[in-house]
């Protein structure tokens, strides 16, 4: 089924195109619906030379490590591109992409996309901007896994989704729109399920977790401080000062 002009207009990289250009692109763009839990592509699959963009819903991108452990690399939302190797690389899916909800995926033929870029180079700049952002996120993730405490990574993860997906008022609390179960959080920030549960207990004055992945933020300022590392540094300094004072007294 062909995508509509309205669907294409909602994709960020096509924001500079006028209606005539979108109608031309429409002729070479298809849309496919996937049910919740259905796999869009498996890691290692050979994928057609197309641009893949998400129109509706959310997708989970995962990768299996050498030890067989699955890690959640990112969650994709409406307007996001994915499967870059199909467009610019070797045509091999670098990760498994699964529908978290019912989704609609748009695919645009590579040759026609390149022709559109020649007519409107801003499309290429927008694509490069997306890839640059992904590289920065990857760098921050790797740096965080190596050098940051798990509690900081957890706070950043919650803060990110509160901004990316928004919040709502429920039961007189400010809750994240997206539900995030323990297993998903753990696999996203590189910790075990059990450690994730323990960290939420440590943060019970800052965030609360309810069955099904419902997260409410109780103290935004402290969450932001922990996510930036400031609250952890402050606690460390206070602990060191207390230990020094105690040692001096002895």
PDB file of C-alpha atoms in Angstrom:
ATOM      1  CA  UNK A   1       0.000   0.000   0.000  1.00  0.00           C
ATOM      2  CA  UNK A   2       1.292   3.465  -0.860  1.00  0.00           C
ATOM      3  CA  UNK A   3       1.975   6.009   1.852  1.00  0.00           C
ATOM      4  CA  UNK A   4      -0.136   9.163   1.944  1.00  0.00           C
ATOM      5  CA  UNK A   5       1.251  12.653   1.419  1.00  0.00           C
ATOM      6  CA  UNK A   6       0.258  13.438   5.001  1.00  0.00           C
ATOM      7  CA  UNK A   7       2.312  10.501   6.319  1.00  0.00           C
ATOM      8  CA  UNK A   8       5.370  11.654   4.380  1.00  0.00           C
ATOM      9  CA  UNK A   9       4.965  15.236   5.574  1.00  0.00           C
ATOM     10  CA  UNK A  10       5.261  14.048   9.187  1.00  0.00           C
ATOM     11  CA  UNK A  11       8.720  12.549   8.556  1.00  0.00           C
ATOM     12  CA  UNK A  12      11.313  15.091   9.685  1.00  0.00           C
ATOM     13  CA  UNK A  13      13.789  14.601   6.836  1.00  0.00           C
ATOM     14  CA  UNK A  14      11.070  15.475   4.316  1.00  0.00           C
ATOM     15  CA  UNK A  15      10.020  18.681   6.100  1.00  0.00           C
ATOM     16  CA  UNK A  16      11.573  20.894   3.399  1.00  0.00           C
ATOM     17  CA  UNK A  17       9.581  19.311   0.531  1.00  0.00           C
ATOM     18  CA  UNK A  18       6.540  21.001  -0.981  1.00  0.00           C
ATOM     19  CA  UNK A  19       3.344  19.119  -1.786  1.00  0.00           C
ATOM     20  CA  UNK A  20       4.340  18.442  -5.403  1.00  0.00           C
ATOM     21  CA  UNK A  21       7.633  16.908  -4.303  1.00  0.00           C
ATOM     22  CA  UNK A  22       5.865  14.854  -1.637  1.00  0.00           C
ATOM     23  CA  UNK A  23       3.419  13.547  -4.233  1.00  0.00           C
ATOM     24  CA  UNK A  24       6.331  12.453  -6.425  1.00  0.00           C
ATOM     25  CA  UNK A  25       7.944  10.733  -3.432  1.00  0.00           C
ATOM     26  CA  UNK A  26       4.617   9.091  -2.607  1.00  0.00           C
ATOM     27  CA  UNK A  27       4.747   7.078  -5.805  1.00  0.00           C
ATOM     28  CA  UNK A  28       7.884   5.337  -4.563  1.00  0.00           C
ATOM     29  CA  UNK A  29       6.998   4.934  -0.880  1.00  0.00           C
ATOM     30  CA  UNK A  30       5.089   1.972   0.539  1.00  0.00           C
ATOM     31  CA  UNK A  31       3.579   1.505   3.989  1.00  0.00           C
ATOM     32  CA  UNK A  32       3.286  -1.764   5.888  1.00  0.00           C
ATOM     33  CA  UNK A  33       1.587  -2.496   9.209  1.00  0.00           C
ATOM     34  CA  UNK A  34       3.120  -4.799  11.828  1.00  0.00           C
ATOM     35  CA  UNK A  35       1.275  -6.184  14.844  1.00  0.00           C
ATOM     36  CA  UNK A  36       2.555  -5.769  18.402  1.00  0.00           C
ATOM     37  CA  UNK A  37       5.389  -8.251  19.004  1.00  0.00           C
ATOM     38  CA  UNK A  38       5.965  -8.868  15.281  1.00  0.00           C
ATOM     39  CA  UNK A  39       9.577  -8.713  14.075  1.00  0.00           C
ATOM     40  CA  UNK A  40      10.216  -6.156  11.330  1.00  0.00           C
ATOM     41  CA  UNK A  41      13.719  -7.488  10.659  1.00  0.00           C
ATOM     42  CA  UNK A  42      16.170  -9.842  12.333  1.00  0.00           C
ATOM     43  CA  UNK A  43      19.816  -9.076  13.020  1.00  0.00           C
ATOM     44  CA  UNK A  44      21.839 -10.403  10.089  1.00  0.00           C
ATOM     45  CA  UNK A  45      18.956 -10.281   7.589  1.00  0.00           C
ATOM     46  CA  UNK A  46      19.710  -8.938   4.133  1.00  0.00           C
ATOM     47  CA  UNK A  47      17.391  -5.984   3.683  1.00  0.00           C
ATOM     48  CA  UNK A  48      16.292  -4.228   0.470  1.00  0.00           C
ATOM     49  CA  UNK A  49      17.941  -0.940  -0.545  1.00  0.00           C
ATOM     50  CA  UNK A  50      15.354   1.402   0.903  1.00  0.00           C
ATOM     51  CA  UNK A  51      14.925   4.142   3.477  1.00  0.00           C
ATOM     52  CA  UNK A  52      13.022   2.808   6.515  1.00  0.00           C
ATOM     53  CA  UNK A  53      11.032   5.269   8.619  1.00  0.00           C
ATOM     54  CA  UNK A  54       8.504   4.719  11.375  1.00  0.00           C
ATOM     55  CA  UNK A  55       5.168   6.455  10.810  1.00  0.00           C
ATOM     56  CA  UNK A  56       3.043   5.251  13.735  1.00  0.00           C
ATOM     57  CA  UNK A  57       3.831   3.406  16.988  1.00  0.00           C
ATOM     58  CA  UNK A  58       7.132   2.421  18.594  1.00  0.00           C
ATOM     59  CA  UNK A  59       9.852  -0.086  17.722  1.00  0.00           C
ATOM     60  CA  UNK A  60      12.409  -1.807  19.946  1.00  0.00           C
ATOM     61  CA  UNK A  61      15.927  -2.269  18.558  1.00  0.00           C
ATOM     62  CA  UNK A  62      17.905  -5.113  20.158  1.00  0.00           C
ATOM     63  CA  UNK A  63      21.197  -6.926  19.631  1.00  0.00           C
ATOM     64  CA  UNK A  64      22.476 -10.283  20.849  1.00  0.00           C
ATOM     65  CA  UNK A  65      25.965 -10.241  22.390  1.00  0.00           C
ATOM     66  CA  UNK A  66      28.638 -12.920  22.097  1.00  0.00           C
ATOM     67  CA  UNK A  67      27.451 -14.495  25.345  1.00  0.00           C
ATOM     68  CA  UNK A  68      23.879 -14.680  24.067  1.00  0.00           C
ATOM     69  CA  UNK A  69      22.623 -11.751  26.169  1.00  0.00           C
ATOM     70  CA  UNK A  70      20.066  -9.479  24.501  1.00  0.00           C
ATOM     71  CA  UNK A  71      20.597  -5.732  24.894  1.00  0.00           C
ATOM     72  CA  UNK A  72      18.042  -3.059  24.025  1.00  0.00           C
ATOM     73  CA  UNK A  73      19.911  -0.464  21.964  1.00  0.00           C
ATOM     74  CA  UNK A  74      17.126   2.065  21.613  1.00  0.00           C
ATOM     75  CA  UNK A  75      13.409   2.612  21.218  1.00  0.00           C
ATOM     76  CA  UNK A  76      12.201   4.250  18.010  1.00  0.00           C
ATOM     77  CA  UNK A  77       9.189   6.529  17.762  1.00  0.00           C
ATOM     78  CA  UNK A  78       7.101   8.133  15.011  1.00  0.00           C
ATOM     79  CA  UNK A  79       9.277   9.903  12.453  1.00  0.00           C
ATOM     80  CA  UNK A  80      12.478   7.975  13.277  1.00  0.00           C
ATOM     81  CA  UNK A  81      14.671   6.364  10.622  1.00  0.00           C
ATOM     82  CA  UNK A  82      16.244   2.944  11.090  1.00  0.00           C
ATOM     83  CA  UNK A  83      18.168   0.189   9.236  1.00  0.00           C
ATOM     84  CA  UNK A  84      20.756   2.633   7.884  1.00  0.00           C
ATOM     85  CA  UNK A  85      22.857  -0.099   6.156  1.00  0.00           C
ATOM     86  CA  UNK A  86      19.958  -0.644   3.739  1.00  0.00           C
ATOM     87  CA  UNK A  87      20.464   2.896   2.510  1.00  0.00           C
ATOM     88  CA  UNK A  88      24.187   3.550   2.864  1.00  0.00           C
ATOM     89  CA  UNK A  89      25.889   0.344   4.002  1.00  0.00           C
ATOM     90  CA  UNK A  90      26.189  -3.339   3.208  1.00  0.00           C
ATOM     91  CA  UNK A  91      22.468  -4.128   3.280  1.00  0.00           C
ATOM     92  CA  UNK A  92      22.732  -6.324   6.394  1.00  0.00           C
ATOM     93  CA  UNK A  93      20.466  -5.549   9.351  1.00  0.00           C
ATOM     94  CA  UNK A  94      22.752  -4.650  12.294  1.00  0.00           C
ATOM     95  CA  UNK A  95      20.097  -5.417  14.910  1.00  0.00           C
ATOM     96  CA  UNK A  96      16.660  -6.950  15.411  1.00  0.00           C
ATOM     97  CA  UNK A  97      13.715  -4.545  15.159  1.00  0.00           C
ATOM     98  CA  UNK A  98      10.468  -5.539  16.886  1.00  0.00           C
ATOM     99  CA  UNK A  99       7.106  -3.762  17.076  1.00  0.00           C
ATOM    100  CA  UNK A 100       6.369  -2.667  20.649  1.00  0.00           C
ATOM    101  CA  UNK A 101       2.897  -1.581  19.572  1.00  0.00           C
ATOM    102  CA  UNK A 102       1.024  -1.899  16.306  1.00  0.00           C
ATOM    103  CA  UNK A 103       3.181   0.105  13.917  1.00  0.00           C
ATOM    104  CA  UNK A 104       3.274   1.435  10.387  1.00  0.00           C
ATOM    105  CA  UNK A 105       6.633   1.409   8.604  1.00  0.00           C
ATOM    106  CA  UNK A 106       7.315   3.452   5.482  1.00  0.00           C
ATOM    107  CA  UNK A 107       9.891   2.295   2.929  1.00  0.00           C
ATOM    108  CA  UNK A 108      11.177   4.579   0.183  1.00  0.00           C
ATOM    109  CA  UNK A 109      13.098   3.234  -2.798  1.00  0.00           C
ATOM    110  CA  UNK A 110      16.774   4.182  -2.553  1.00  0.00           C
ATOM    111  CA  UNK A 111      17.261   5.230  -6.189  1.00  0.00           C
ATOM    112  CA  UNK A 112      14.321   7.603  -6.097  1.00  0.00           C
ATOM    113  CA  UNK A 113      15.413   8.988  -2.733  1.00  0.00           C
ATOM    114  CA  UNK A 114      18.847   9.780  -4.199  1.00  0.00           C
ATOM    115  CA  UNK A 115      17.137  11.540  -7.110  1.00  0.00           C
ATOM    116  CA  UNK A 116      15.079  13.568  -4.635  1.00  0.00           C
ATOM    117  CA  UNK A 117      18.275  14.478  -2.761  1.00  0.00           C
ATOM    118  CA  UNK A 118      19.841  15.786  -5.959  1.00  0.00           C
ATOM    119  CA  UNK A 119      16.847  18.103  -6.365  1.00  0.00           C
ATOM    120  CA  UNK A 120      16.739  19.016  -2.665  1.00  0.00           C
ATOM    121  CA  UNK A 121      20.118  18.522  -0.896  1.00  0.00           C
ATOM    122  CA  UNK A 122      18.586  19.541   2.439  1.00  0.00           C
ATOM    123  CA  UNK A 123      17.175  16.007   2.694  1.00  0.00           C
ATOM    124  CA  UNK A 124      20.742  14.660   2.834  1.00  0.00           C
ATOM    125  CA  UNK A 125      21.683  17.207   5.497  1.00  0.00           C
ATOM    126  CA  UNK A 126      18.736  16.134   7.627  1.00  0.00           C
ATOM    127  CA  UNK A 127      19.678  12.458   7.245  1.00  0.00           C
ATOM    128  CA  UNK A 128      23.274  13.240   8.223  1.00  0.00           C
ATOM    129  CA  UNK A 129      21.949  15.190  11.205  1.00  0.00           C
ATOM    130  CA  UNK A 130      20.019  12.129  12.385  1.00  0.00           C
ATOM    131  CA  UNK A 131      23.049   9.854  11.985  1.00  0.00           C
ATOM    132  CA  UNK A 132      25.242  12.355  13.852  1.00  0.00           C
ATOM    133  CA  UNK A 133      22.753  12.424  16.720  1.00  0.00           C
ATOM    134  CA  UNK A 134      22.754   8.608  16.831  1.00  0.00           C
ATOM    135  CA  UNK A 135      26.564   8.563  17.004  1.00  0.00           C
ATOM    136  CA  UNK A 136      26.518  11.038  19.884  1.00  0.00           C
ATOM    137  CA  UNK A 137      23.935   8.941  21.723  1.00  0.00           C
ATOM    138  CA  UNK A 138      26.059   5.825  21.140  1.00  0.00           C
ATOM    139  CA  UNK A 139      29.126   7.600  22.493  1.00  0.00           C
ATOM    140  CA  UNK A 140      27.227   8.746  25.584  1.00  0.00           C
ATOM    141  CA  UNK A 141      25.858   5.234  26.129  1.00  0.00           C
ATOM    142  CA  UNK A 142      29.277   3.576  25.848  1.00  0.00           C
ATOM    143  CA  UNK A 143      30.862   6.250  28.064  1.00  0.00           C
ATOM    144  CA  UNK A 144      28.094   5.789  30.609  1.00  0.00           C
ATOM    145  CA  UNK A 145      28.477   2.004  30.712  1.00  0.00           C
ATOM    146  CA  UNK A 146      32.205   2.339  31.294  1.00  0.00           C
ATOM    147  CA  UNK A 147      32.440   5.269  33.685  1.00  0.00           C
ATOM    148  CA  UNK A 148      29.078   6.076  35.275  1.00  0.00           C
ATOM    149  CA  UNK A 149      27.276   4.480  38.184  1.00  0.00           C
ATOM    150  CA  UNK A 150      24.177   2.470  37.374  1.00  0.00           C
ATOM    151  CA  UNK A 151      21.967   4.803  39.400  1.00  0.00           C
ATOM    152  CA  UNK A 152      23.018   7.724  37.161  1.00  0.00           C
ATOM    153  CA  UNK A 153      22.236   5.712  34.032  1.00  0.00           C
ATOM    154  CA  UNK A 154      18.829   4.809  35.449  1.00  0.00           C
ATOM    155  CA  UNK A 155      18.002   8.431  36.280  1.00  0.00           C
ATOM    156  CA  UNK A 156      19.064   9.525  32.783  1.00  0.00           C
ATOM    157  CA  UNK A 157      16.979   6.794  31.209  1.00  0.00           C
ATOM    158  CA  UNK A 158      13.836   7.855  33.102  1.00  0.00           C
ATOM    159  CA  UNK A 159      14.516  11.539  32.430  1.00  0.00           C
ATOM    160  CA  UNK A 160      15.011  10.849  28.715  1.00  0.00           C
ATOM    161  CA  UNK A 161      11.674   9.058  28.345  1.00  0.00           C
ATOM    162  CA  UNK A 162       9.846  11.716  30.347  1.00  0.00           C
ATOM    163  CA  UNK A 163      10.991  14.271  27.758  1.00  0.00           C
ATOM    164  CA  UNK A 164      10.799  12.052  24.658  1.00  0.00           C
ATOM    165  CA  UNK A 165       7.350  10.582  25.304  1.00  0.00           C
ATOM    166  CA  UNK A 166       5.914  13.089  27.761  1.00  0.00           C
ATOM    167  CA  UNK A 167       4.071  12.709  31.039  1.00  0.00           C
ATOM    168  CA  UNK A 168       0.477  12.599  32.253  1.00  0.00           C
ATOM    169  CA  UNK A 169      -1.398  13.044  35.515  1.00  0.00           C
ATOM    170  CA  UNK A 170      -2.607   9.729  36.940  1.00  0.00           C
ATOM    171  CA  UNK A 171      -3.700   9.010  40.527  1.00  0.00           C
ATOM    172  CA  UNK A 172      -2.608  12.544  41.488  1.00  0.00           C
ATOM    173  CA  UNK A 173       0.946  11.804  40.321  1.00  0.00           C
ATOM    174  CA  UNK A 174       3.028  12.851  37.317  1.00  0.00           C
ATOM    175  CA  UNK A 175       3.614   9.601  35.406  1.00  0.00           C
ATOM    176  CA  UNK A 176       5.570   8.778  32.265  1.00  0.00           C
ATOM    177  CA  UNK A 177       3.335   8.206  29.251  1.00  0.00           C
ATOM    178  CA  UNK A 178       5.371   5.154  28.295  1.00  0.00           C
ATOM    179  CA  UNK A 179       5.376   2.125  30.554  1.00  0.00           C
ATOM    180  CA  UNK A 180       8.859   0.757  31.185  1.00  0.00           C
ATOM    181  CA  UNK A 181       9.051  -2.704  32.787  1.00  0.00           C
ATOM    182  CA  UNK A 182      12.101  -3.680  34.846  1.00  0.00           C
ATOM    183  CA  UNK A 183      13.452  -6.073  32.199  1.00  0.00           C
ATOM    184  CA  UNK A 184      13.406  -3.389  29.489  1.00  0.00           C
ATOM    185  CA  UNK A 185      15.149  -0.816  31.674  1.00  0.00           C
ATOM    186  CA  UNK A 186      17.764  -3.349  32.825  1.00  0.00           C
ATOM    187  CA  UNK A 187      18.614  -4.434  29.286  1.00  0.00           C
ATOM    188  CA  UNK A 188      18.780  -0.813  28.139  1.00  0.00           C
ATOM    189  CA  UNK A 189      21.280   0.427  30.732  1.00  0.00           C
ATOM    190  CA  UNK A 190      23.416  -2.691  31.101  1.00  0.00           C
ATOM    191  CA  UNK A 191      22.394  -4.020  34.517  1.00  0.00           C
ATOM    192  CA  UNK A 192      20.595  -7.096  35.813  1.00  0.00           C
ATOM    193  CA  UNK A 193      16.887  -7.314  36.553  1.00  0.00           C
ATOM    194  CA  UNK A 194      17.639  -7.715  40.271  1.00  0.00           C
ATOM    195  CA  UNK A 195      19.902  -4.654  40.353  1.00  0.00           C
ATOM    196  CA  UNK A 196      17.221  -2.625  38.589  1.00  0.00           C
ATOM    197  CA  UNK A 197      14.726  -3.539  41.320  1.00  0.00           C
ATOM    198  CA  UNK A 198      17.263  -2.567  44.007  1.00  0.00           C
ATOM    199  CA  UNK A 199      17.979   0.799  42.385  1.00  0.00           C
ATOM    200  CA  UNK A 200      14.300   1.702  42.271  1.00  0.00           C
ATOM    201  CA  UNK A 201      14.124   0.971  45.997  1.00  0.00           C
ATOM    202  CA  UNK A 202      17.035   3.359  46.540  1.00  0.00           C
ATOM    203  CA  UNK A 203      15.202   6.004  44.513  1.00  0.00           C
ATOM    204  CA  UNK A 204      11.828   5.532  46.190  1.00  0.00           C
ATOM    205  CA  UNK A 205      11.765   9.172  47.351  1.00  0.00           C
ATOM    206  CA  UNK A 206      12.471  10.330  43.769  1.00  0.00           C
ATOM    207  CA  UNK A 207      10.491   7.925  41.554  1.00  0.00           C
ATOM    208  CA  UNK A 208       7.923   5.240  42.198  1.00  0.00           C
ATOM    209  CA  UNK A 209       7.413   2.056  40.195  1.00  0.00           C
ATOM    210  CA  UNK A 210       4.085   0.234  39.907  1.00  0.00           C
ATOM    211  CA  UNK A 211       3.191  -3.098  38.335  1.00  0.00           C
ATOM    212  CA  UNK A 212       3.259  -3.060  34.553  1.00  0.00           C
ATOM    213  CA  UNK A 213       6.028  -0.482  34.274  1.00  0.00           C
ATOM    214  CA  UNK A 214       4.142   2.577  35.471  1.00  0.00           C
ATOM    215  CA  UNK A 215       6.678   5.159  36.668  1.00  0.00           C
ATOM    216  CA  UNK A 216       5.790   8.321  38.588  1.00  0.00           C
ATOM    217  CA  UNK A 217       8.319  11.083  39.215  1.00  0.00           C
ATOM    218  CA  UNK A 218       8.067  12.367  42.801  1.00  0.00           C
ATOM    219  CA  UNK A 219      10.988  14.809  42.810  1.00  0.00           C
ATOM    220  CA  UNK A 220      11.982  16.256  39.427  1.00  0.00           C
ATOM    221  CA  UNK A 221      14.836  18.363  40.784  1.00  0.00           C
ATOM    222  CA  UNK A 222      16.523  15.435  42.494  1.00  0.00           C
ATOM    223  CA  UNK A 223      15.991  13.213  39.420  1.00  0.00           C
ATOM    224  CA  UNK A 224      17.750  15.799  37.240  1.00  0.00           C
ATOM    225  CA  UNK A 225      20.555  16.159  39.799  1.00  0.00           C
ATOM    226  CA  UNK A 226      21.132  12.401  39.870  1.00  0.00           C
ATOM    227  CA  UNK A 227      20.968  12.186  36.063  1.00  0.00           C
ATOM    228  CA  UNK A 228      23.658  14.877  35.814  1.00  0.00           C
ATOM    229  CA  UNK A 229      25.777  13.158  38.459  1.00  0.00           C
ATOM    230  CA  UNK A 230      25.566  16.171  40.770  1.00  0.00           C
ATOM    231  CA  UNK A 231      23.545  14.454  43.493  1.00  0.00           C
ATOM    232  CA  UNK A 232      25.894  11.462  43.503  1.00  0.00           C
ATOM    233  CA  UNK A 233      28.970  13.725  43.707  1.00  0.00           C
ATOM    234  CA  UNK A 234      27.385  15.717  46.536  1.00  0.00           C
ATOM    235  CA  UNK A 235      26.636  12.526  48.471  1.00  0.00           C
ATOM    236  CA  UNK A 236      30.189  11.287  47.960  1.00  0.00           C
ATOM    237  CA  UNK A 237      31.648  14.572  49.255  1.00  0.00           C
ATOM    238  CA  UNK A 238      29.352  14.543  52.298  1.00  0.00           C
ATOM    239  CA  UNK A 239      30.278  10.926  53.028  1.00  0.00           C
ATOM    240  CA  UNK A 240      33.996  11.685  52.727  1.00  0.00           C
ATOM    241  CA  UNK A 241      33.636  14.720  55.006  1.00  0.00           C
ATOM    242  CA  UNK A 242      31.795  12.638  57.611  1.00  0.00           C
ATOM    243  CA  UNK A 243      34.459   9.935  57.481  1.00  0.00           C
ATOM    244  CA  UNK A 244      37.260  12.516  57.843  1.00  0.00           C
ATOM    245  CA  UNK A 245      35.537  14.157  60.794  1.00  0.00           C
ATOM    246  CA  UNK A 246      35.051  10.788  62.446  1.00  0.00           C
ATOM    247  CA  UNK A 247      38.691   9.831  61.913  1.00  0.00           C
ATOM    248  CA  UNK A 248      39.860  13.151  63.394  1.00  0.00           C
ATOM    249  CA  UNK A 249      37.680  12.642  66.476  1.00  0.00           C
ATOM    250  CA  UNK A 250      39.268   9.240  67.038  1.00  0.00           C
TER     251      UNK A 250
END
